[in-house]
Amino acid sequence: MEPQSVNTQQQTVIAPASSPAPEVVSQTTAQTPSVIPNVKKLPKLNVPQMPKVSFRINKKIVIIIGVIMLLGIIGLVIMSVIGKQIKNGSAPVSPESSPSPTPSSEPGQVIVSPYANDPGVIAIEQQTDDLDAALRNINLREDTLRVPTLDWDVTF
């Protein structure tokens, strides 16, 4: 024999407010029975529960980060205001003293290198002068190459 269950529904009726004391009437009505097939219950799984995380630490971290960001924004605003004042010249800038340069030699006088009379250095200088003269005399322009004329009247 298959198990049957009967669904019941309970209604609560409250009397109108015109009566001296509202009466509460309960009625229970039976609905049609439904047939539930034999279903095997599944075993309960032993799944470990996630540990509950305390939100006090998270709230503290959020508050600390918020305060740091707020201080950073306030600092940026102050820096931009001070920067604009310095740029406009309204804020005085203290002059900085710098040492005056001392000339090492008179203008026009060339300090001679100790290697100026070395034969290797003189040979390298002669070779570079020869290369400079050769590069000045080379004609890099190709007069024989011309750009071809293009036919602009192309139809498809």
CSV table of N, CA and C in Angstrom, one decimal:
chain,number,residue,atom,x,y,z
A,1,MET,N,0.8,-1.2,0.0
A,1,MET,CA,0.0,0.0,0.0
A,1,MET,C,0.9,1.2,0.0
A,2,GLU,N,0.6,2.2,-0.8
A,2,GLU,CA,1.4,3.4,-0.9
A,2,GLU,C,0.9,4.4,0.1
A,3,PRO,N,1.9,5.1,0.7
A,3,PRO,CA,1.6,6.1,1.7
A,3,PRO,C,0.9,7.3,1.0
A,4,GLN,N,-0.1,7.8,1.7
A,4,GLN,CA,-0.8,9.0,1.2
A,4,GLN,C,-0.8,10.1,2.3
A,5,SER,N,-0.8,11.3,1.8
A,5,SER,CA,-0.8,12.4,2.8
A,5,SER,C,-1.9,13.3,2.4
A,6,VAL,N,-2.4,14.0,3.4
A,6,VAL,CA,-3.5,14.9,3.2
A,6,VAL,C,-3.0,16.3,3.6
A,7,ASN,N,-3.2,17.2,2.6
A,7,ASN,CA,-2.8,18.6,2.9
A,7,ASN,C,-4.0,19.3,3.5
A,8,THR,N,-3.7,20.0,4.5
A,8,THR,CA,-4.8,20.8,5.2
A,8,THR,C,-4.4,22.3,5.1
A,9,GLN,N,-5.4,23.1,5.0
A,9,GLN,CA,-5.2,24.5,4.9
A,9,GLN,C,-6.1,25.2,6.0
A,10,GLN,N,-5.5,26.1,6.7
A,10,GLN,CA,-6.1,26.7,7.8
A,10,GLN,C,-6.5,28.2,7.5
A,11,GLN,N,-7.7,28.6,7.7
A,11,GLN,CA,-8.1,29.9,7.4
A,11,GLN,C,-8.5,30.6,8.7
A,12,THR,N,-8.1,31.9,8.8
A,12,THR,CA,-8.5,32.7,10.0
A,12,THR,C,-9.3,33.8,9.5
A,13,VAL,N,-10.5,34.0,10.1
A,13,VAL,CA,-11.4,35.0,9.8
A,13,VAL,C,-11.6,35.9,11.0
A,14,ILE,N,-11.5,37.2,10.8
A,14,ILE,CA,-11.7,38.2,11.8
A,14,ILE,C,-13.0,38.9,11.6
A,15,ALA,N,-13.8,39.0,12.6
A,15,ALA,CA,-15.1,39.7,12.5
A,15,ALA,C,-14.9,41.1,12.2
A,16,PRO,N,-15.9,41.8,11.6
A,16,PRO,CA,-15.8,43.2,11.3
A,16,PRO,C,-15.6,44.1,12.5
A,17,ALA,N,-15.1,45.3,12.3
A,17,ALA,CA,-14.8,46.2,13.5
A,17,ALA,C,-16.1,46.7,14.1
A,18,SER,N,-17.2,46.6,13.5
A,18,SER,CA,-18.5,47.2,14.0
A,18,SER,C,-19.0,46.4,15.2
A,19,SER,N,-18.6,45.1,15.4
A,19,SER,CA,-19.0,44.3,16.5
A,19,SER,C,-18.2,44.7,17.7
A,20,PRO,N,-18.7,44.6,18.9
A,20,PRO,CA,-18.1,45.0,20.1
A,20,PRO,C,-16.7,44.3,20.4
A,21,ALA,N,-16.6,43.1,20.1
A,21,ALA,CA,-15.3,42.4,20.3
A,21,ALA,C,-15.1,41.5,19.1
A,22,PRO,N,-14.0,41.7,18.4
A,22,PRO,CA,-13.8,40.8,17.2
A,22,PRO,C,-13.6,39.4,17.6
A,23,GLU,N,-14.2,38.5,16.9
A,23,GLU,CA,-14.1,37.1,17.1
A,23,GLU,C,-13.1,36.5,16.1
A,24,VAL,N,-12.3,35.6,16.5
A,24,VAL,CA,-11.4,34.9,15.6
A,24,VAL,C,-12.0,33.5,15.4
A,25,VAL,N,-12.2,33.2,14.2
A,25,VAL,CA,-12.8,31.9,13.9
A,25,VAL,C,-11.8,31.2,13.1
A,26,SER,N,-11.4,30.0,13.4
A,26,SER,CA,-10.5,29.1,12.7
A,26,SER,C,-11.3,28.0,12.0
A,27,GLN,N,-10.9,27.8,10.8
A,27,GLN,CA,-11.5,26.8,10.0
A,27,GLN,C,-10.4,26.0,9.4
A,28,THR,N,-10.6,24.7,9.4
A,28,THR,CA,-9.6,23.8,8.8
A,28,THR,C,-10.3,23.1,7.7
A,29,THR,N,-9.8,23.2,6.4
A,29,THR,CA,-10.4,22.5,5.3
A,29,THR,C,-9.4,21.4,4.8
A,30,ALA,N,-9.9,20.4,4.4
A,30,ALA,CA,-9.1,19.3,3.9
A,30,ALA,C,-9.0,19.4,2.4
A,31,GLN,N,-7.8,19.3,1.8
A,31,GLN,CA,-7.7,19.3,0.3
A,31,GLN,C,-7.6,17.9,-0.2
A,32,THR,N,-7.5,17.7,-1.4
A,32,THR,CA,-7.4,16.4,-2.0
A,32,THR,C,-6.1,15.7,-1.6
A,33,PRO,N,-6.2,14.5,-1.3
A,33,PRO,CA,-5.0,13.7,-0.9
A,33,PRO,C,-4.0,13.6,-2.1
A,34,SER,N,-2.7,13.7,-1.9
A,34,SER,CA,-1.8,13.5,-3.0
A,34,SER,C,-1.0,12.3,-2.7
A,35,VAL,N,-0.6,11.6,-3.7
A,35,VAL,CA,0.1,10.4,-3.6
A,35,VAL,C,1.6,10.7,-3.7
A,36,ILE,N,2.4,10.2,-2.8
A,36,ILE,CA,3.8,10.4,-2.8
A,36,ILE,C,4.5,9.1,-3.1
A,37,PRO,N,5.3,8.9,-4.1
A,37,PRO,CA,5.9,7.6,-4.4
A,37,PRO,C,7.0,7.3,-3.4
A,38,ASN,N,7.3,6.1,-3.3
A,38,ASN,CA,8.4,5.7,-2.4
A,38,ASN,C,9.7,6.3,-2.9
A,39,VAL,N,10.3,7.2,-2.1
A,39,VAL,CA,11.5,7.8,-2.5
A,39,VAL,C,12.5,7.5,-1.3
A,40,LYS,N,13.7,7.0,-1.7
A,40,LYS,CA,14.7,6.8,-0.7
A,40,LYS,C,15.3,8.1,-0.3
A,41,LYS,N,15.5,8.3,0.9
A,41,LYS,CA,16.2,9.5,1.4
A,41,LYS,C,17.7,9.3,1.2
A,42,LEU,N,18.3,10.4,0.7
A,42,LEU,CA,19.8,10.4,0.5
A,42,LEU,C,20.5,10.6,1.9
A,43,PRO,N,21.6,9.9,2.0
A,43,PRO,CA,22.3,10.1,3.3
A,43,PRO,C,22.9,11.6,3.4
A,44,LYS,N,23.0,12.0,4.6
A,44,LYS,CA,23.5,13.4,4.8
A,44,LYS,C,25.0,13.3,4.6
A,45,LEU,N,25.5,14.4,3.9
A,45,LEU,CA,26.9,14.5,3.7
A,45,LEU,C,27.6,15.2,4.8
A,46,ASN,N,28.8,14.8,5.2
A,46,ASN,CA,29.5,15.5,6.2
A,46,ASN,C,30.5,16.5,5.6
A,47,VAL,N,29.9,17.6,5.1
A,47,VAL,CA,30.7,18.6,4.5
A,47,VAL,C,31.1,19.6,5.6
A,48,PRO,N,32.4,19.9,5.7
A,48,PRO,CA,32.8,20.9,6.7
A,48,PRO,C,32.2,22.2,6.4
A,49,GLN,N,31.8,22.9,7.5
A,49,GLN,CA,31.3,24.2,7.4
A,49,GLN,C,32.4,25.2,7.3
A,50,MET,N,32.1,26.3,6.5
A,50,MET,CA,33.1,27.4,6.4
A,50,MET,C,33.2,28.1,7.8
A,51,PRO,N,34.4,28.4,8.3
A,51,PRO,CA,34.4,29.1,9.5
A,51,PRO,C,33.9,30.5,9.4
A,52,LYS,N,33.2,31.0,10.4
A,52,LYS,CA,32.7,32.3,10.3
A,52,LYS,C,33.9,33.3,10.6
A,53,VAL,N,33.9,34.3,9.7
A,53,VAL,CA,35.0,35.3,9.8
A,53,VAL,C,34.5,36.5,10.6
A,54,SER,N,35.3,36.9,11.5
A,54,SER,CA,35.0,38.1,12.3
A,54,SER,C,35.1,39.3,11.4
A,55,PHE,N,34.1,40.2,11.4
A,55,PHE,CA,34.1,41.3,10.5
A,55,PHE,C,34.7,42.5,11.3
A,56,ARG,N,35.1,42.4,12.5
A,56,ARG,CA,35.7,43.5,13.2
A,56,ARG,C,37.1,43.8,12.6
A,57,ILE,N,37.8,42.8,12.2
A,57,ILE,CA,39.2,43.0,11.6
A,57,ILE,C,39.0,43.7,10.3
A,58,ASN,N,38.0,43.2,9.5
A,58,ASN,CA,37.8,43.8,8.2
A,58,ASN,C,37.3,45.2,8.3
A,59,LYS,N,36.4,45.5,9.2
A,59,LYS,CA,36.0,46.9,9.4
A,59,LYS,C,37.1,47.8,9.8
A,60,LYS,N,38.0,47.3,10.7
A,60,LYS,CA,39.2,48.1,11.1
A,60,LYS,C,40.0,48.4,9.9
A,61,ILE,N,40.3,47.4,9.1
A,61,ILE,CA,41.1,47.6,7.9
A,61,ILE,C,40.5,48.6,6.9
A,62,VAL,N,39.2,48.5,6.7
A,62,VAL,CA,38.5,49.4,5.8
A,62,VAL,C,38.6,50.8,6.4
A,63,ILE,N,38.4,51.0,7.7
A,63,ILE,CA,38.5,52.3,8.2
A,63,ILE,C,39.9,52.9,8.1
A,64,ILE,N,40.9,52.1,8.4
A,64,ILE,CA,42.3,52.5,8.2
A,64,ILE,C,42.6,52.9,6.8
A,65,ILE,N,42.2,52.1,5.9
A,65,ILE,CA,42.5,52.4,4.4
A,65,ILE,C,41.7,53.7,4.0
A,66,GLY,N,40.5,53.8,4.5
A,66,GLY,CA,39.7,55.0,4.2
A,66,GLY,C,40.3,56.3,4.8
A,67,VAL,N,40.8,56.2,6.0
A,67,VAL,CA,41.5,57.4,6.6
A,67,VAL,C,42.8,57.7,5.8
A,68,ILE,N,43.5,56.7,5.4
A,68,ILE,CA,44.8,57.0,4.6
A,68,ILE,C,44.4,57.6,3.3
A,69,MET,N,43.4,57.1,2.6
A,69,MET,CA,43.0,57.7,1.4
A,69,MET,C,42.5,59.1,1.5
A,70,LEU,N,41.7,59.4,2.6
A,70,LEU,CA,41.2,60.7,2.9
A,70,LEU,C,42.4,61.7,3.1
A,71,LEU,N,43.4,61.3,3.9
A,71,LEU,CA,44.5,62.1,4.1
A,71,LEU,C,45.3,62.3,2.9
A,72,GLY,N,45.4,61.3,2.0
A,72,GLY,CA,46.1,61.5,0.7
A,72,GLY,C,45.4,62.5,-0.2
A,73,ILE,N,44.1,62.4,-0.2
A,73,ILE,CA,43.3,63.4,-1.0
A,73,ILE,C,43.5,64.8,-0.5
A,74,ILE,N,43.4,64.9,0.8
A,74,ILE,CA,43.6,66.3,1.4
A,74,ILE,C,45.0,66.8,1.1
A,75,GLY,N,46.0,65.9,1.2
A,75,GLY,CA,47.4,66.3,0.9
A,75,GLY,C,47.5,66.7,-0.5
A,76,LEU,N,46.9,66.0,-1.5
A,76,LEU,CA,46.9,66.4,-2.9
A,76,LEU,C,46.3,67.8,-3.1
A,77,VAL,N,45.2,68.0,-2.5
A,77,VAL,CA,44.5,69.3,-2.6
A,77,VAL,C,45.4,70.4,-2.1
A,78,ILE,N,46.0,70.2,-1.0
A,78,ILE,CA,46.9,71.3,-0.4
A,78,ILE,C,48.1,71.5,-1.3
A,79,MET,N,48.7,70.4,-1.8
A,79,MET,CA,49.8,70.5,-2.7
A,79,MET,C,49.4,71.3,-4.0
A,80,SER,N,48.3,71.0,-4.5
A,80,SER,CA,47.9,71.7,-5.8
A,80,SER,C,47.6,73.2,-5.5
A,81,VAL,N,47.1,73.5,-4.3
A,81,VAL,CA,46.8,75.0,-4.0
A,81,VAL,C,48.2,75.7,-3.8
A,82,ILE,N,49.1,75.0,-3.1
A,82,ILE,CA,50.4,75.7,-2.9
A,82,ILE,C,51.1,75.8,-4.2
A,83,GLY,N,51.0,74.7,-5.1
A,83,GLY,CA,51.7,74.7,-6.4
A,83,GLY,C,51.2,75.9,-7.3
A,84,LYS,N,49.9,76.1,-7.2
A,84,LYS,CA,49.3,77.2,-8.0
A,84,LYS,C,49.8,78.5,-7.5
A,85,GLN,N,49.9,78.7,-6.2
A,85,GLN,CA,50.3,80.0,-5.6
A,85,GLN,C,51.8,80.2,-6.0
A,86,ILE,N,52.6,79.2,-6.0
A,86,ILE,CA,54.0,79.4,-6.4
A,86,ILE,C,54.1,79.7,-7.8
A,87,LYS,N,53.3,79.0,-8.7
A,87,LYS,CA,53.3,79.3,-10.1
A,87,LYS,C,52.9,80.7,-10.4
A,88,ASN,N,51.9,81.2,-9.7
A,88,ASN,CA,51.4,82.6,-10.0
A,88,ASN,C,52.3,83.6,-9.4
A,89,GLY,N,53.2,83.2,-8.5
A,89,GLY,CA,54.1,84.2,-7.9
A,89,GLY,C,53.6,84.8,-6.7
A,90,SER,N,52.5,84.4,-6.1
A,90,SER,CA,51.9,85.0,-4.9
A,90,SER,C,52.7,84.6,-3.7
A,91,ALA,N,53.2,83.4,-3.7
A,91,ALA,CA,54.0,82.9,-2.6
A,91,ALA,C,55.5,83.2,-2.8
A,92,PRO,N,56.1,83.9,-1.9
A,92,PRO,CA,57.5,84.2,-2.1
A,92,PRO,C,58.4,83.0,-2.1
A,93,VAL,N,59.3,83.0,-3.0
A,93,VAL,CA,60.3,81.9,-3.1
A,93,VAL,C,61.6,82.5,-2.7
A,94,SER,N,62.2,81.8,-1.7
A,94,SER,CA,63.5,82.3,-1.2
A,94,SER,C,64.6,82.1,-2.2
A,95,PRO,N,65.4,83.2,-2.5
A,95,PRO,CA,66.5,83.0,-3.5
A,95,PRO,C,67.6,82.1,-2.9
A,96,GLU,N,68.1,81.3,-3.8
A,96,GLU,CA,69.2,80.5,-3.4
A,96,GLU,C,70.5,81.0,-4.0
A,97,SER,N,71.5,81.0,-3.1
A,97,SER,CA,72.8,81.5,-3.6
A,97,SER,C,73.5,80.4,-4.2
A,98,SER,N,74.2,80.7,-5.3
A,98,SER,CA,75.0,79.7,-5.9
A,98,SER,C,76.4,80.3,-6.1
A,99,PRO,N,77.4,79.4,-6.0
A,99,PRO,CA,78.8,80.0,-6.1
A,99,PRO,C,79.0,80.5,-7.6
A,100,SER,N,79.7,81.5,-7.7
A,100,SER,CA,80.0,82.1,-9.0
A,100,SER,C,81.1,81.2,-9.6
A,101,PRO,N,81.0,81.0,-10.9
A,101,PRO,CA,82.0,80.1,-11.6
A,101,PRO,C,83.3,80.8,-11.7
A,102,THR,N,84.3,80.0,-11.5
A,102,THR,CA,85.7,80.6,-11.6
A,102,THR,C,86.3,80.1,-12.9
A,103,PRO,N,86.8,81.0,-13.7
A,103,PRO,CA,87.3,80.6,-15.0
A,103,PRO,C,88.6,79.8,-14.8
A,104,SER,N,88.8,78.8,-15.6
A,104,SER,CA,90.0,78.0,-15.4
A,104,SER,C,91.1,78.5,-16.3
A,105,SER,N,90.7,79.1,-17.5
A,105,SER,CA,91.7,79.6,-18.4
A,105,SER,C,91.1,80.8,-19.1
A,106,GLU,N,91.9,81.6,-19.7
A,106,GLU,CA,91.4,82.7,-20.5
A,106,GLU,C,90.8,82.2,-21.8
A,107,PRO,N,89.8,82.9,-22.2
A,107,PRO,CA,89.2,82.5,-23.5
A,107,PRO,C,90.2,82.6,-24.6
A,108,GLY,N,90.2,81.7,-25.6
A,108,GLY,CA,91.1,81.7,-26.7
A,108,GLY,C,92.3,80.9,-26.4
A,109,GLN,N,92.6,80.6,-25.2
A,109,GLN,CA,93.8,79.8,-24.8
A,109,GLN,C,93.3,78.4,-24.8
A,110,VAL,N,94.0,77.5,-25.5
A,110,VAL,CA,93.7,76.1,-25.6
A,110,VAL,C,94.6,75.3,-24.7
A,111,ILE,N,94.0,74.5,-23.8
A,111,ILE,CA,94.8,73.6,-23.0
A,111,ILE,C,95.3,72.4,-23.8
A,112,VAL,N,96.5,72.2,-23.9
A,112,VAL,CA,97.1,71.2,-24.7
A,112,VAL,C,97.1,69.9,-23.9
A,113,SER,N,96.6,68.8,-24.6
A,113,SER,CA,96.6,67.5,-24.0
A,113,SER,C,98.0,66.9,-24.0
A,114,PRO,N,98.3,66.1,-23.0
A,114,PRO,CA,99.6,65.4,-23.0
A,114,PRO,C,99.8,64.5,-24.1
A,115,TYR,N,98.7,64.0,-24.8
A,115,TYR,CA,98.8,63.1,-25.9
A,115,TYR,C,98.8,63.8,-27.3
A,116,ALA,N,98.9,65.1,-27.3
A,116,ALA,CA,98.8,65.9,-28.5
A,116,ALA,C,100.0,65.6,-29.4
A,117,ASN,N,101.1,65.3,-28.9
A,117,ASN,CA,102.3,65.0,-29.7
A,117,ASN,C,102.6,63.5,-29.9
A,118,ASP,N,101.7,62.7,-29.5
A,118,ASP,CA,101.9,61.2,-29.6
A,118,ASP,C,101.7,60.8,-31.1
A,119,PRO,N,102.6,60.0,-31.7
A,119,PRO,CA,102.5,59.7,-33.1
A,119,PRO,C,101.2,58.9,-33.4
A,120,GLY,N,100.7,58.1,-32.5
A,120,GLY,CA,99.5,57.3,-32.7
A,120,GLY,C,98.3,58.2,-32.8
A,121,VAL,N,98.2,59.2,-31.9
A,121,VAL,CA,97.1,60.1,-32.0
A,121,VAL,C,97.1,61.0,-33.2
A,122,ILE,N,98.3,61.4,-33.6
A,122,ILE,CA,98.5,62.2,-34.8
A,122,ILE,C,98.1,61.4,-36.1
A,123,ALA,N,98.4,60.1,-36.1
A,123,ALA,CA,98.0,59.2,-37.2
A,123,ALA,C,96.4,59.1,-37.3
A,124,ILE,N,95.8,58.9,-36.1
A,124,ILE,CA,94.3,58.8,-36.1
A,124,ILE,C,93.7,60.1,-36.5
A,125,GLU,N,94.2,61.2,-36.1
A,125,GLU,CA,93.7,62.5,-36.5
A,125,GLU,C,93.8,62.7,-38.0
A,126,GLN,N,94.9,62.3,-38.6
A,126,GLN,CA,95.1,62.4,-40.1
A,126,GLN,C,94.1,61.5,-40.8
A,127,GLN,N,93.9,60.3,-40.3
A,127,GLN,CA,92.9,59.4,-41.0
A,127,GLN,C,91.5,60.0,-40.9
A,128,THR,N,91.1,60.5,-39.8
A,128,THR,CA,89.8,61.1,-39.7
A,128,THR,C,89.6,62.3,-40.6
A,129,ASP,N,90.7,63.1,-40.7
A,129,ASP,CA,90.6,64.3,-41.6
A,129,ASP,C,90.5,63.8,-43.1
A,130,ASP,N,91.2,62.7,-43.5
A,130,ASP,CA,91.1,62.2,-44.8
A,130,ASP,C,89.6,61.7,-45.1
A,131,LEU,N,89.0,61.0,-44.1
A,131,LEU,CA,87.7,60.5,-44.3
A,131,LEU,C,86.7,61.6,-44.4
A,132,ASP,N,86.9,62.7,-43.6
A,132,ASP,CA,86.0,63.8,-43.7
A,132,ASP,C,86.1,64.5,-45.1
A,133,ALA,N,87.3,64.6,-45.6
A,133,ALA,CA,87.4,65.2,-47.0
A,133,ALA,C,86.8,64.3,-48.0
A,134,ALA,N,86.9,63.0,-47.9
A,134,ALA,CA,86.3,62.1,-48.9
A,134,ALA,C,84.8,62.1,-48.8
A,135,LEU,N,84.3,62.2,-47.6
A,135,LEU,CA,82.8,62.3,-47.5
A,135,LEU,C,82.3,63.6,-48.1
A,136,ARG,N,83.0,64.7,-47.9
A,136,ARG,CA,82.6,66.0,-48.5
A,136,ARG,C,82.6,65.9,-50.0
A,137,ASN,N,83.4,65.2,-50.6
A,137,ASN,CA,83.5,65.1,-52.1
A,137,ASN,C,82.6,64.1,-52.7
A,138,ILE,N,82.0,63.2,-52.0
A,138,ILE,CA,81.1,62.2,-52.6
A,138,ILE,C,79.8,62.8,-52.9
A,139,ASN,N,79.3,62.5,-54.2
A,139,ASN,CA,78.0,62.9,-54.6
A,139,ASN,C,77.0,61.8,-54.3
A,140,LEU,N,76.2,62.0,-53.3
A,140,LEU,CA,75.2,61.0,-52.9
A,140,LEU,C,73.9,61.1,-53.7
A,141,ARG,N,73.8,62.1,-54.6
A,141,ARG,CA,72.6,62.3,-55.4
A,141,ARG,C,72.7,61.4,-56.6
A,142,GLU,N,71.6,60.7,-56.9
A,142,GLU,CA,71.5,59.9,-58.1
A,142,GLU,C,70.7,60.6,-59.1
A,143,ASP,N,71.3,61.3,-60.1
A,143,ASP,CA,70.6,62.0,-61.1
A,143,ASP,C,70.0,61.1,-62.1
A,144,THR,N,70.4,59.9,-62.2
A,144,THR,CA,69.9,59.0,-63.3
A,144,THR,C,68.6,58.3,-62.8
A,145,LEU,N,68.3,58.3,-61.5
A,145,LEU,CA,67.1,57.7,-61.1
A,145,LEU,C,66.0,58.8,-61.1
A,146,ARG,N,64.9,58.5,-61.7
A,146,ARG,CA,63.8,59.4,-61.8
A,146,ARG,C,62.5,58.7,-61.3
A,147,VAL,N,61.6,59.4,-60.7
A,147,VAL,CA,60.4,58.9,-60.2
A,147,VAL,C,59.5,58.6,-61.5
A,148,PRO,N,58.9,57.5,-61.6
A,148,PRO,CA,58.1,57.2,-62.8
A,148,PRO,C,56.8,58.0,-62.7
A,149,THR,N,56.3,58.4,-63.9
A,149,THR,CA,55.1,59.1,-63.9
A,149,THR,C,53.9,58.1,-63.8
A,150,LEU,N,53.0,58.5,-63.0
A,150,LEU,CA,51.9,57.7,-62.7
A,150,LEU,C,50.6,58.0,-63.5
A,151,ASP,N,49.9,57.0,-63.9
A,151,ASP,CA,48.7,57.2,-64.7
A,151,ASP,C,47.5,57.4,-63.6
A,152,TRP,N,47.0,58.6,-63.5
A,152,TRP,CA,46.0,58.8,-62.5
A,152,TRP,C,44.6,58.5,-63.0
A,153,ASP,N,44.4,58.3,-64.3
A,153,ASP,CA,43.1,58.0,-64.9
A,153,ASP,C,42.9,56.5,-64.9
A,154,VAL,N,42.6,55.9,-63.8
A,154,VAL,CA,42.5,54.4,-63.7
A,154,VAL,C,41.0,54.2,-63.6
A,155,THR,N,40.5,53.3,-64.4
A,155,THR,CA,39.1,52.9,-64.3
A,155,THR,C,39.0,51.4,-64.1
A,156,PHE,N,38.0,51.0,-63.4
A,156,PHE,CA,37.8,49.5,-63.1
A,156,PHE,C,36.6,49.0,-63.8
